[in-house]
mmCIF file of C-alpha atoms in Angstrom:
data_model
loop_
_atom_site.group_PDB
_atom_site.id
_atom_site.type_symbol
_atom_site.label_atom_id
_atom_site.label_comp_id
_atom_site.label_asym_id
_atom_site.label_seq_id
_atom_site.Cartn_x
_atom_site.Cartn_y
_atom_site.Cartn_z
ATOM 1 C CA MET A 44 1.880 -71.215 29.260
ATOM 2 C CA ARG A 45 -2.080 -71.318 28.216
ATOM 3 C CA THR A 46 -3.188 -69.292 30.988
ATOM 4 C CA LEU A 47 -0.500 -66.812 30.341
ATOM 5 C CA LYS A 48 -1.215 -66.469 26.819
ATOM 6 C CA ILE A 49 -4.684 -66.057 27.695
ATOM 7 C CA GLY A 50 -4.014 -63.022 30.082
ATOM 8 C CA VAL A 51 -1.665 -61.175 27.514
ATOM 9 C CA VAL A 52 -4.835 -61.224 25.011
ATOM 10 C CA ILE A 53 -7.471 -59.967 28.034
ATOM 11 C CA LEU A 54 -4.617 -57.032 28.770
ATOM 12 C CA LEU A 55 -4.432 -56.052 25.268
ATOM 13 C CA LEU A 56 -8.377 -56.328 24.696
ATOM 14 C CA LEU A 57 -8.841 -54.247 27.553
ATOM 15 C CA ASN A 58 -5.916 -51.587 25.940
ATOM 16 C CA VAL A 59 -7.542 -50.871 22.833
ATOM 17 C CA THR A 60 -11.271 -50.679 24.444
ATOM 18 C CA GLY A 61 -10.626 -46.860 25.023
ATOM 19 C CA CYS A 62 -12.149 -44.376 27.489
ATOM 20 C CA TRP A 63 -16.073 -44.345 26.154
ATOM 21 C CA SER A 64 -16.700 -41.434 29.007
ATOM 22 C CA SER A 65 -14.651 -39.123 27.042
ATOM 23 C CA LYS A 66 -15.238 -39.948 23.516
ATOM 24 C CA VAL A 67 -16.731 -37.247 21.137
ATOM 25 C CA GLU A 68 -18.080 -38.376 17.919
ATOM 26 C CA LEU A 69 -17.126 -36.510 14.470
ATOM 27 C CA ASP A 70 -20.499 -35.592 14.002
ATOM 28 C CA GLU A 71 -20.583 -33.480 17.318
ATOM 29 C CA LEU A 72 -17.744 -30.766 16.274
ATOM 30 C CA THR A 73 -17.642 -28.204 14.092
ATOM 31 C CA PHE A 74 -13.724 -27.847 12.701
ATOM 32 C CA VAL A 75 -12.227 -24.633 12.207
ATOM 33 C CA TYR A 76 -10.526 -24.072 8.799
ATOM 34 C CA GLY A 77 -9.819 -20.724 8.870
ATOM 35 C CA LEU A 78 -9.143 -18.033 11.345
ATOM 36 C CA PHE A 79 -9.433 -14.611 10.576
ATOM 37 C CA ILE A 80 -8.919 -11.406 13.105
ATOM 38 C CA ASP A 81 -9.243 -7.983 13.052
ATOM 39 C CA VAL A 82 -9.566 -5.051 15.166
ATOM 40 C CA GLY A 83 -13.263 -4.492 16.762
ATOM 41 C CA LYS A 84 -15.257 -1.358 16.101
ATOM 42 C CA GLU A 85 -14.804 -0.450 19.761
ATOM 43 C CA ALA A 86 -11.475 0.764 21.638
ATOM 44 C CA GLY A 87 -9.672 -2.268 23.093
ATOM 45 C CA THR A 88 -11.419 -5.117 21.284
ATOM 46 C CA VAL A 89 -10.831 -8.132 18.749
ATOM 47 C CA GLU A 90 -13.227 -9.224 16.093
ATOM 48 C CA ILE A 91 -12.693 -13.091 14.921
ATOM 49 C CA THR A 92 -14.453 -14.811 12.262
ATOM 50 C CA ILE A 93 -14.127 -18.421 11.405
ATOM 51 C CA ASN A 94 -14.808 -20.419 8.308
ATOM 52 C CA SER A 95 -16.009 -23.925 8.558
ATOM 53 C CA PRO A 96 -17.017 -26.764 6.040
ATOM 54 C CA LEU A 97 -20.902 -27.870 6.560
ATOM 55 C CA PRO A 98 -20.252 -31.695 6.086
ATOM 56 C CA ASN A 99 -23.524 -31.943 5.200
ATOM 57 C CA ARG A 100 -22.979 -30.327 1.910
ATOM 58 C CA LEU A 101 -19.365 -30.808 0.618
ATOM 59 C CA ASN A 102 -20.464 -34.444 -0.751
ATOM 60 C CA SER A 103 -23.770 -33.234 -2.833
ATOM 61 C CA SER A 104 -23.295 -32.740 -6.430
ATOM 62 C CA SER A 105 -26.367 -30.214 -6.656
ATOM 63 C CA GLN A 106 -24.946 -27.941 -4.227
ATOM 64 C CA PRO A 107 -22.514 -24.909 -5.324
ATOM 65 C CA ALA A 108 -19.184 -25.162 -3.808
ATOM 66 C CA SER A 109 -18.793 -21.479 -3.571
ATOM 67 C CA GLY A 110 -19.592 -19.168 -0.811
ATOM 68 C CA GLY A 111 -22.462 -17.508 -2.145
ATOM 69 C CA GLY A 112 -26.521 -18.074 -1.813
ATOM 70 C CA ASP A 113 -28.570 -20.565 -0.007
ATOM 71 C CA GLY A 114 -26.282 -23.699 -1.220
ATOM 72 C CA ASN A 115 -23.054 -22.538 0.845
ATOM 73 C CA SER A 116 -20.405 -25.430 1.123
ATOM 74 C CA TYR A 117 -19.029 -23.666 4.273
ATOM 75 C CA SER A 118 -20.188 -21.560 6.887
ATOM 76 C CA THR A 119 -18.467 -18.137 8.755
ATOM 77 C CA VAL A 120 -19.460 -16.594 12.175
ATOM 78 C CA SER A 121 -18.108 -13.894 13.149
ATOM 79 C CA LYS A 122 -17.831 -12.607 17.289
ATOM 80 C CA THR A 123 -16.282 -9.245 18.742
ATOM 81 C CA ALA A 124 -15.162 -9.125 22.702
ATOM 82 C CA ASP A 125 -12.033 -8.083 24.356
ATOM 83 C CA THR A 126 -9.869 -10.955 23.874
ATOM 84 C CA ILE A 127 -9.469 -13.772 21.394
ATOM 85 C CA ALA A 128 -10.388 -16.089 23.664
ATOM 86 C CA ASP A 129 -13.587 -14.514 24.987
ATOM 87 C CA ALA A 130 -14.942 -13.988 21.006
ATOM 88 C CA MET A 131 -14.202 -17.746 20.495
ATOM 89 C CA LEU A 132 -16.440 -18.643 23.419
ATOM 90 C CA LEU A 133 -18.950 -16.006 22.099
ATOM 91 C CA VAL A 134 -18.957 -18.066 18.814
ATOM 92 C CA GLN A 135 -19.401 -21.110 20.441
ATOM 93 C CA LYS A 136 -22.644 -20.158 21.698
ATOM 94 C CA ASP A 137 -24.178 -19.888 18.663
ATOM 95 C CA LEU A 138 -23.094 -23.114 17.344
ATOM 96 C CA THR A 139 -24.890 -26.690 17.924
ATOM 97 C CA ARG A 140 -21.374 -28.433 17.649
ATOM 98 C CA GLN A 141 -17.943 -28.036 19.905
ATOM 99 C CA LEU A 142 -15.625 -26.169 18.198
ATOM 100 C CA SER A 143 -12.735 -28.043 17.359
ATOM 101 C CA LEU A 144 -9.158 -25.935 16.390
ATOM 102 C CA SER A 145 -7.516 -29.181 15.522
ATOM 103 C CA GLN A 146 -7.867 -28.861 11.527
ATOM 104 C CA LEU A 147 -7.193 -25.216 11.420
ATOM 105 C CA LYS A 148 -5.245 -24.497 8.224
ATOM 106 C CA ILE A 149 -4.956 -20.741 8.145
ATOM 107 C CA ILE A 150 -4.941 -17.462 10.164
ATOM 108 C CA VAL A 151 -5.297 -14.428 8.194
ATOM 109 C CA LEU A 152 -4.415 -10.852 10.233
ATOM 110 C CA GLY A 153 -6.189 -7.820 9.484
ATOM 111 C CA LYS A 154 -3.585 -4.812 8.500
ATOM 112 C CA ALA A 155 -4.842 -2.904 11.621
ATOM 113 C CA TYR A 156 -4.480 -5.777 13.791
ATOM 114 C CA ALA A 157 -1.285 -6.622 12.493
ATOM 115 C CA GLU A 158 -0.349 -2.807 13.051
ATOM 116 C CA GLN A 159 -1.257 -2.679 16.793
ATOM 117 C CA GLY A 160 0.518 -5.763 17.757
ATOM 118 C CA ILE A 161 -0.313 -9.090 17.426
ATOM 119 C CA GLY A 162 0.870 -10.294 21.113
ATOM 120 C CA GLU A 163 -2.670 -11.577 22.172
ATOM 121 C CA LEU A 164 -2.564 -13.550 19.580
ATOM 122 C CA LEU A 165 0.596 -15.599 20.414
ATOM 123 C CA LEU A 166 -0.221 -15.539 23.837
ATOM 124 C CA TRP A 167 -3.509 -17.161 22.975
ATOM 125 C CA ILE A 168 -1.637 -19.591 20.389
ATOM 126 C CA ARG A 169 1.235 -20.731 23.179
ATOM 127 C CA ARG A 170 -1.831 -21.705 25.820
ATOM 128 C CA GLU A 171 -4.574 -23.401 23.079
ATOM 129 C CA PRO A 172 -3.196 -26.691 22.773
ATOM 130 C CA ALA A 173 -5.149 -27.938 20.065
ATOM 131 C CA LEU A 174 -3.705 -25.468 17.394
ATOM 132 C CA PRO A 175 -1.776 -27.294 14.989
ATOM 133 C CA LEU A 176 1.841 -25.644 14.692
ATOM 134 C CA GLY A 177 1.554 -25.984 11.071
ATOM 135 C CA THR A 178 -1.141 -23.538 10.723
ATOM 136 C CA TYR A 179 0.216 -20.970 7.902
ATOM 137 C CA VAL A 180 -0.197 -17.196 9.196
ATOM 138 C CA MET A 181 -0.824 -14.578 6.519
ATOM 139 C CA ALA A 182 -1.859 -10.643 6.503
ATOM 140 C CA SER A 183 -4.953 -9.028 4.415
ATOM 141 C CA PRO A 184 -4.182 -5.716 2.760
ATOM 142 C CA GLY A 185 -7.460 -4.552 4.602
ATOM 143 C CA SER A 186 -9.982 -6.424 6.639
ATOM 144 C CA ALA A 187 -8.993 -9.802 7.146
ATOM 145 C CA LYS A 188 -12.859 -10.632 7.138
ATOM 146 C CA GLU A 189 -13.469 -9.918 3.658
ATOM 147 C CA MET A 190 -10.775 -12.735 2.904
ATOM 148 C CA ASN A 191 -13.382 -14.690 3.896
ATOM 149 C CA THR A 192 -15.767 -13.876 0.770
ATOM 150 C CA LEU A 193 -13.617 -14.765 -1.739
ATOM 151 C CA THR A 194 -14.990 -17.484 -4.731
ATOM 152 C CA PRO A 195 -12.900 -20.856 -4.143
ATOM 153 C CA ILE A 196 -13.122 -21.955 -7.804
ATOM 154 C CA TYR A 197 -11.403 -24.865 -7.348
ATOM 155 C CA GLU A 198 -11.550 -25.660 -4.037
ATOM 156 C CA GLN A 199 -14.581 -26.016 -1.443
ATOM 157 C CA LEU A 200 -13.441 -23.534 1.349
ATOM 158 C CA PRO A 201 -11.698 -19.741 1.296
ATOM 159 C CA SER A 202 -9.549 -21.146 3.543
ATOM 160 C CA ASP A 203 -8.176 -23.984 1.364
ATOM 161 C CA VAL A 204 -7.706 -21.371 -1.304
ATOM 162 C CA LEU A 205 -5.417 -19.139 1.053
ATOM 163 C CA MET A 206 -3.543 -22.183 2.498
ATOM 164 C CA SER A 207 -2.490 -23.253 -1.096
ATOM 165 C CA PHE A 208 -0.516 -20.394 -1.287
ATOM 166 C CA GLY A 209 1.480 -21.986 2.070
ATOM 167 C CA THR A 210 1.747 -25.284 0.874
ATOM 168 C CA GLU A 211 2.981 -24.452 -2.648
ATOM 169 C CA LYS A 212 5.557 -22.229 -1.339
ATOM 170 C CA TYR A 213 4.620 -19.163 -3.873
ATOM 171 C CA MET A 214 6.400 -17.093 -1.392
ATOM 172 C CA PHE A 215 6.203 -17.273 2.508
ATOM 173 C CA SER A 216 5.142 -20.224 3.821
ATOM 174 C CA THR A 217 5.225 -18.909 7.374
ATOM 175 C CA THR A 218 3.594 -21.239 10.482
ATOM 176 C CA ILE A 219 2.284 -20.503 14.056
ATOM 177 C CA LYS A 220 5.565 -22.302 14.941
ATOM 178 C CA ASP A 221 7.973 -19.987 12.689
ATOM 179 C CA CYS A 222 6.520 -16.888 14.723
ATOM 180 C CA LEU A 223 6.386 -18.464 18.121
ATOM 181 C CA PHE A 224 10.346 -19.525 17.358
ATOM 182 C CA ALA A 225 11.298 -16.336 16.137
ATOM 183 C CA GLU A 226 9.691 -14.223 19.111
ATOM 184 C CA ALA A 227 11.406 -16.572 21.366
ATOM 185 C CA SER A 228 14.775 -15.957 19.571
ATOM 186 C CA GLY A 229 14.635 -11.900 19.614
ATOM 187 C CA VAL A 230 14.491 -12.043 15.581
ATOM 188 C CA GLY A 231 11.735 -10.901 13.013
ATOM 189 C CA PHE A 232 9.642 -13.060 11.032
ATOM 190 C CA ALA A 233 7.888 -12.160 7.368
ATOM 191 C CA ILE A 234 4.811 -13.744 5.981
ATOM 192 C CA ASN A 235 2.935 -13.288 2.867
ATOM 193 C CA ASN A 236 0.527 -9.819 2.278
ATOM 194 C CA LEU A 237 -2.492 -10.799 0.476
ATOM 195 C CA SER A 238 -4.104 -8.852 -2.668
ATOM 196 C CA PHE A 239 -8.019 -8.869 -2.329
ATOM 197 C CA GLY A 240 -10.260 -7.803 -5.244
ATOM 198 C CA LYS A 241 -13.745 -8.503 -7.362
ATOM 199 C CA LYS A 242 -13.266 -10.176 -10.908
ATOM 200 C CA GLU A 243 -15.388 -9.135 -13.869
ATOM 201 C CA GLU A 244 -17.121 -12.309 -13.521
ATOM 202 C CA THR A 245 -20.248 -13.250 -12.098
ATOM 203 C CA THR A 246 -21.985 -16.262 -10.520
ATOM 204 C CA LYS A 247 -25.237 -17.899 -12.128
ATOM 205 C CA GLU A 248 -27.116 -15.648 -9.737
ATOM 206 C CA GLY A 249 -25.628 -12.583 -10.691
ATOM 207 C CA LYS A 250 -23.425 -11.790 -7.624
ATOM 208 C CA PRO A 251 -20.035 -10.749 -7.564
ATOM 209 C CA GLN A 252 -16.976 -12.964 -7.237
ATOM 210 C CA TYR A 253 -13.988 -12.231 -5.227
ATOM 211 C CA TRP A 254 -10.311 -12.931 -5.446
ATOM 212 C CA ALA A 255 -7.305 -13.620 -3.710
ATOM 213 C CA GLY A 256 -3.795 -13.298 -4.834
ATOM 214 C CA ILE A 257 0.168 -12.331 -3.285
ATOM 215 C CA GLN A 258 1.340 -8.773 -3.388
ATOM 216 C CA GLY A 259 4.076 -8.983 -1.293
ATOM 217 C CA ALA A 260 5.353 -9.718 2.680
ATOM 218 C CA MET A 261 4.584 -8.012 5.472
ATOM 219 C CA LEU A 262 7.406 -8.208 8.194
ATOM 220 C CA PHE A 263 7.319 -7.934 12.143
ATOM 221 C CA GLN A 264 9.682 -8.107 14.680
ATOM 222 C CA ASN A 265 8.881 -7.700 18.447
ATOM 223 C CA GLU A 266 4.787 -8.905 18.057
ATOM 224 C CA LYS A 267 4.013 -5.774 15.891
ATOM 225 C CA MET A 268 4.320 -5.444 11.947
ATOM 226 C CA LYS A 269 7.348 -2.999 11.320
ATOM 227 C CA GLY A 270 6.698 -2.613 7.542
ATOM 228 C CA ILE A 271 5.935 -4.063 4.130
ATOM 229 C CA LEU A 272 7.591 -5.051 0.807
ATOM 230 C CA LYS A 273 5.944 -4.961 -3.009
ATOM 231 C CA LEU A 274 6.144 -8.531 -4.967
ATOM 232 C CA LYS A 275 9.653 -8.124 -6.482
ATOM 233 C CA GLU A 276 11.093 -7.681 -2.885
ATOM 234 C CA GLY A 277 9.346 -10.064 -0.902
ATOM 235 C CA ARG A 278 10.055 -12.648 -3.521
ATOM 236 C CA ALA A 279 13.510 -12.010 -3.115
ATOM 237 C CA LEU A 280 13.703 -12.380 0.517
ATOM 238 C CA ALA A 281 11.291 -15.469 0.624
ATOM 239 C CA TRP A 282 14.558 -16.946 -1.691
ATOM 240 C CA ALA A 283 16.568 -15.718 0.813
ATOM 241 C CA ALA A 284 14.721 -17.475 3.545
ATOM 242 C CA GLY A 285 14.150 -20.477 1.881
ATOM 243 C CA LYS A 286 10.827 -20.503 1.346
ATOM 244 C CA LEU A 287 10.545 -20.124 -2.184
ATOM 245 C CA LYS A 288 10.021 -23.167 -4.588
ATOM 246 C CA LEU A 289 9.620 -22.181 -8.146
ATOM 247 C CA SER A 290 10.014 -18.345 -9.985
ATOM 248 C CA VAL A 291 9.707 -16.981 -12.867
ATOM 249 C CA TYR A 292 12.076 -14.343 -13.921
ATOM 250 C CA SER A 293 12.634 -12.355 -17.297
ATOM 251 C CA VAL A 294 15.089 -10.013 -18.283
ATOM 252 C CA THR A 295 16.664 -8.092 -21.573
ATOM 253 C CA TRP A 296 19.583 -6.675 -22.970
ATOM 254 C CA ASP A 297 20.590 -5.017 -26.228
ATOM 255 C CA GLY A 298 18.312 -2.128 -25.517
ATOM 256 C CA GLY A 299 15.583 -4.366 -25.026
ATOM 257 C CA GLU A 300 15.975 -6.273 -28.627
ATOM 258 C CA SER A 301 16.577 -9.658 -26.721
ATOM 259 C CA ALA A 302 14.948 -10.986 -24.149
ATOM 260 C CA ALA A 303 14.678 -14.233 -22.179
ATOM 261 C CA SER A 304 12.175 -15.871 -19.813
ATOM 262 C CA VAL A 305 13.519 -18.291 -16.931
ATOM 263 C CA VAL A 306 11.678 -20.344 -14.385
ATOM 264 C CA PHE A 307 14.203 -21.651 -11.432
ATOM 265 C CA VAL A 308 13.335 -25.269 -11.140
ATOM 266 C CA SER A 309 15.780 -25.208 -7.934
ATOM 267 C CA THR A 310 16.502 -22.373 -5.433
ATOM 268 C CA LYS A 311 18.300 -22.778 -2.429
ATOM 269 C CA ALA A 312 19.595 -20.325 0.340
ATOM 270 C CA SER A 313 22.593 -20.003 2.466
ATOM 271 C CA LYS A 314 23.250 -17.464 5.144
ATOM 272 C CA LYS A 315 26.922 -17.072 7.001
ATOM 273 C CA VAL A 316 28.747 -14.606 9.299
ATOM 274 C CA LYS A 317 32.781 -13.424 9.084
ATOM 275 C CA LEU A 318 33.925 -12.169 12.418
ATOM 276 C CA THR A 319 35.912 -9.096 11.716
ATOM 277 C CA ASP A 320 38.044 -6.531 13.711
ATOM 278 C CA LYS A 321 35.256 -4.085 12.593
ATOM 279 C CA GLY A 322 32.283 -6.386 13.544
ATOM 280 C CA PRO A 323 30.143 -9.375 11.996
ATOM 281 C CA VAL A 324 29.810 -9.201 7.984
ATOM 282 C CA PHE A 325 26.631 -11.347 7.197
ATOM 283 C CA THR A 326 26.422 -12.940 3.487
ATOM 284 C CA VAL A 327 23.198 -14.352 2.432
ATOM 285 C CA LYS A 328 23.996 -16.515 -1.040
ATOM 286 C CA LEU A 329 21.310 -17.386 -3.426
ATOM 287 C CA LYS A 330 21.529 -20.385 -5.757
ATOM 288 C CA GLY A 331 19.644 -21.479 -8.286
ATOM 289 C CA LYS A 332 19.095 -23.824 -11.468
ATOM 290 C CA ALA A 333 16.872 -22.279 -14.187
ATOM 291 C CA SER A 334 15.052 -23.897 -17.731
ATOM 292 C CA VAL A 335 14.804 -20.885 -20.420
ATOM 293 C CA ILE A 336 10.971 -21.136 -21.155
ATOM 294 C CA TYR A 337 11.541 -17.927 -23.695
ATOM 295 C CA LEU A 338 14.089 -16.630 -26.017
ATOM 296 C CA ARG A 339 14.421 -13.636 -28.101
ATOM 297 C CA ASP A 340 17.868 -13.410 -29.709
ATOM 298 C CA PRO A 341 18.154 -11.675 -33.282
ATOM 299 C CA LYS A 342 21.640 -11.941 -33.197
ATOM 300 C CA LYS A 343 21.472 -15.773 -33.261
ATOM 301 C CA ARG A 344 24.610 -16.417 -30.560
ATOM 302 C CA ASN A 345 25.424 -19.308 -29.452
ATOM 303 C CA LEU A 346 24.013 -21.287 -26.245
ATOM 304 C CA GLU A 347 26.905 -20.600 -23.944
ATOM 305 C CA GLU A 348 26.841 -17.037 -24.894
ATOM 306 C CA ILE A 349 23.433 -16.442 -23.937
ATOM 307 C CA SER A 350 23.581 -18.599 -20.862
ATOM 308 C CA ASN A 351 26.198 -16.361 -19.460
ATOM 309 C CA ILE A 352 24.063 -13.407 -20.741
ATOM 310 C CA ILE A 353 21.182 -14.519 -19.141
ATOM 311 C CA THR A 354 23.110 -15.887 -15.928
ATOM 312 C CA GLU A 355 24.340 -12.455 -15.371
ATOM 313 C CA LYS A 356 21.096 -10.243 -16.247
ATOM 314 C CA LEU A 357 19.476 -12.557 -13.452
ATOM 315 C CA SER A 358 22.174 -11.947 -11.193
ATOM 316 C CA ASP A 359 22.058 -8.401 -11.788
ATOM 317 C CA LYS A 360 18.627 -8.269 -11.340
ATOM 318 C CA ILE A 361 17.672 -10.418 -8.060
ATOM 319 C CA THR A 362 20.696 -8.854 -6.337
ATOM 320 C CA ALA A 363 18.992 -5.703 -6.608
ATOM 321 C CA ASN A 364 16.260 -6.923 -5.386
ATOM 322 C CA LEU A 365 17.244 -8.832 -2.335
ATOM 323 C CA THR A 366 19.854 -5.650 -1.508
ATOM 324 C CA GLU A 367 16.786 -3.612 -1.589
ATOM 325 C CA ALA A 368 14.416 -5.944 0.329
ATOM 326 C CA ILE A 369 16.937 -6.249 3.473
ATOM 327 C CA ARG A 370 17.868 -2.428 3.243
ATOM 328 C CA LEU A 371 14.077 -2.216 3.566
ATOM 329 C CA SER A 372 13.989 -4.812 6.458
ATOM 330 C CA GLN A 373 16.927 -2.571 8.212
ATOM 331 C CA GLU A 374 14.776 0.837 7.723
ATOM 332 C CA ALA A 375 11.891 -1.048 9.545
ATOM 333 C CA GLY A 376 14.182 -2.866 11.958
ATOM 334 C CA ALA A 377 12.601 -6.210 11.503
ATOM 335 C CA ASP A 378 15.385 -8.971 11.250
ATOM 336 C CA VAL A 379 13.224 -11.214 9.410
ATOM 337 C CA LEU A 380 16.485 -13.456 8.129
ATOM 338 C CA GLN A 381 17.272 -14.228 11.403
ATOM 339 C CA PHE A 382 21.021 -12.987 11.237
ATOM 340 C CA GLY A 383 20.514 -12.208 15.188
ATOM 341 C CA MET A 384 20.583 -16.407 15.875
ATOM 342 C CA LEU A 385 23.092 -16.784 13.147
ATOM 343 C CA LEU A 386 25.080 -14.373 15.314
ATOM 344 C CA GLU A 387 24.064 -15.916 18.579
ATOM 345 C CA TRP A 388 25.548 -19.688 17.255
ATOM 346 C CA ASN A 389 28.995 -18.336 16.027
ATOM 347 C CA ASP A 390 29.524 -15.725 18.762
ATOM 348 C CA PRO A 391 27.307 -16.379 21.572
ATOM 349 C CA LYS A 392 29.227 -13.387 23.583
ATOM 350 C CA LEU A 393 29.008 -11.140 21.244
ATOM 351 C CA TRP A 394 25.406 -11.711 20.872
ATOM 352 C CA LYS A 395 24.548 -11.682 24.746
ATOM 353 C CA GLU A 396 26.214 -7.959 24.390
ATOM 354 C CA VAL A 397 23.945 -6.924 21.498
ATOM 355 C CA ARG A 398 20.667 -8.686 21.995
ATOM 356 C CA GLU A 399 19.198 -6.364 24.206
ATOM 357 C CA ARG A 400 19.539 -3.383 21.716
ATOM 358 C CA TRP A 401 19.665 -5.856 18.729
ATOM 359 C CA ASP A 402 16.503 -3.887 16.908
ATOM 360 C CA ASN A 403 18.803 -0.536 16.466
ATOM 361 C CA TYR A 404 22.117 -2.543 15.904
ATOM 362 C CA TYR A 405 20.565 -4.486 13.032
ATOM 363 C CA THR A 406 18.833 -1.065 11.509
ATOM 364 C CA HIS A 407 22.320 0.695 12.082
ATOM 365 C CA GLU A 408 25.345 -1.059 11.993
ATOM 366 C CA ALA A 409 24.854 -4.668 10.573
ATOM 367 C CA ASP A 410 26.559 -5.578 7.472
ATOM 368 C CA ILE A 411 25.237 -7.764 5.086
ATOM 369 C CA LYS A 412 26.322 -8.838 1.922
ATOM 370 C CA VAL A 413 24.445 -10.434 -1.132
ATOM 371 C CA ALA A 414 26.015 -13.334 -3.680
ATOM 372 C CA THR A 415 24.029 -15.252 -6.293
ATOM 373 C CA ASP A 416 25.333 -18.449 -8.049
ATOM 374 C CA PHE A 417 22.678 -19.229 -11.015
ATOM 375 C CA ARG A 418 23.274 -22.020 -14.160
ATOM 376 C CA ILE A 419 21.240 -22.703 -16.964
ATOM 377 C CA VAL A 420 20.174 -26.332 -17.295
ATOM 378 C CA ASP A 421 18.258 -26.183 -20.358
ATOM 379 C CA PHE A 422 17.185 -24.132 -23.459
ATOM 380 C CA GLY A 423 14.117 -26.427 -23.869
ATOM 381 C CA THR A 424 12.744 -25.502 -27.419
ATOM 382 C CA ALA A 425 13.560 -21.988 -26.713
ATOM 383 C CA LYS A 426 16.347 -21.916 -29.236
#
């Protein structure tokens, strides 16, 4: 019995020793946090820019966190080649450490690159096992590379700022997994379309500072950008897709004399399809619980009456925004709410008939309704 116990202990010890020949120390790696992809200056080429932290400066209180000056806490490298894989190899040649994509947080697509198609990117993602499936994908209104120059006020790296737009669910939180799943299913997807600009303030050294935000959504179908939505339509579409976490809306009535602002503390969405003799009828329903954070009511109505007015105005406003967003997505031929998959689940035979022409069917034949169910849960100190 004692011999058996010793043998088990020896086997366990052998199991935890690992394979020393394949070990790579952390200080031999360069972790890529952000990847920015643009069309190259020469036809048929692609330019990539990587954003990676400098570990020897991240913990130094004497060094600034911004990307300007000699005390950068992060590094950027750009290379142009025929393919993304070739460009990554060129980046690796200029580094003293081995590139690692295991910590990639964000991929940003330049507008021109998105317009020409992201098929190569999706193919590279499928063949790159180190990429985390939870990496967020967003778009730049111009060059993706310029997004890397934003000033991270509260974060260490520009990629951390952009990643927060996904983790906090300000609008869409699309990941590379979502993109691959949509393409494999024959439906579309949407990503945040970012904004970019120069701030009035400058750094202590007098250098300009840049900010980024979200100005809408970019729609994709069949590996290509099909259209762009503005903020209010993009926000409604994100809600319908189940991506929106919190949202603030303002409404007015009595000719503008009365007004209210609410924050939705709970947002939900559901989709269903009803099969009729004239074809499938899709319905998107938005549900939400809202808290009133501002109220102006000169007529001093009771809370029940005010609640009914606010929910009615909210329903009208948000229904109009979502209806317009769906209309624009149909016009673009981008099924970003993925009604195609809903149809496949409910009527596989019909889906098989229309799948090959689903883009055209979605644009010209899909019947889509919008419904809402909102409730005011509290008025705070607004009344």
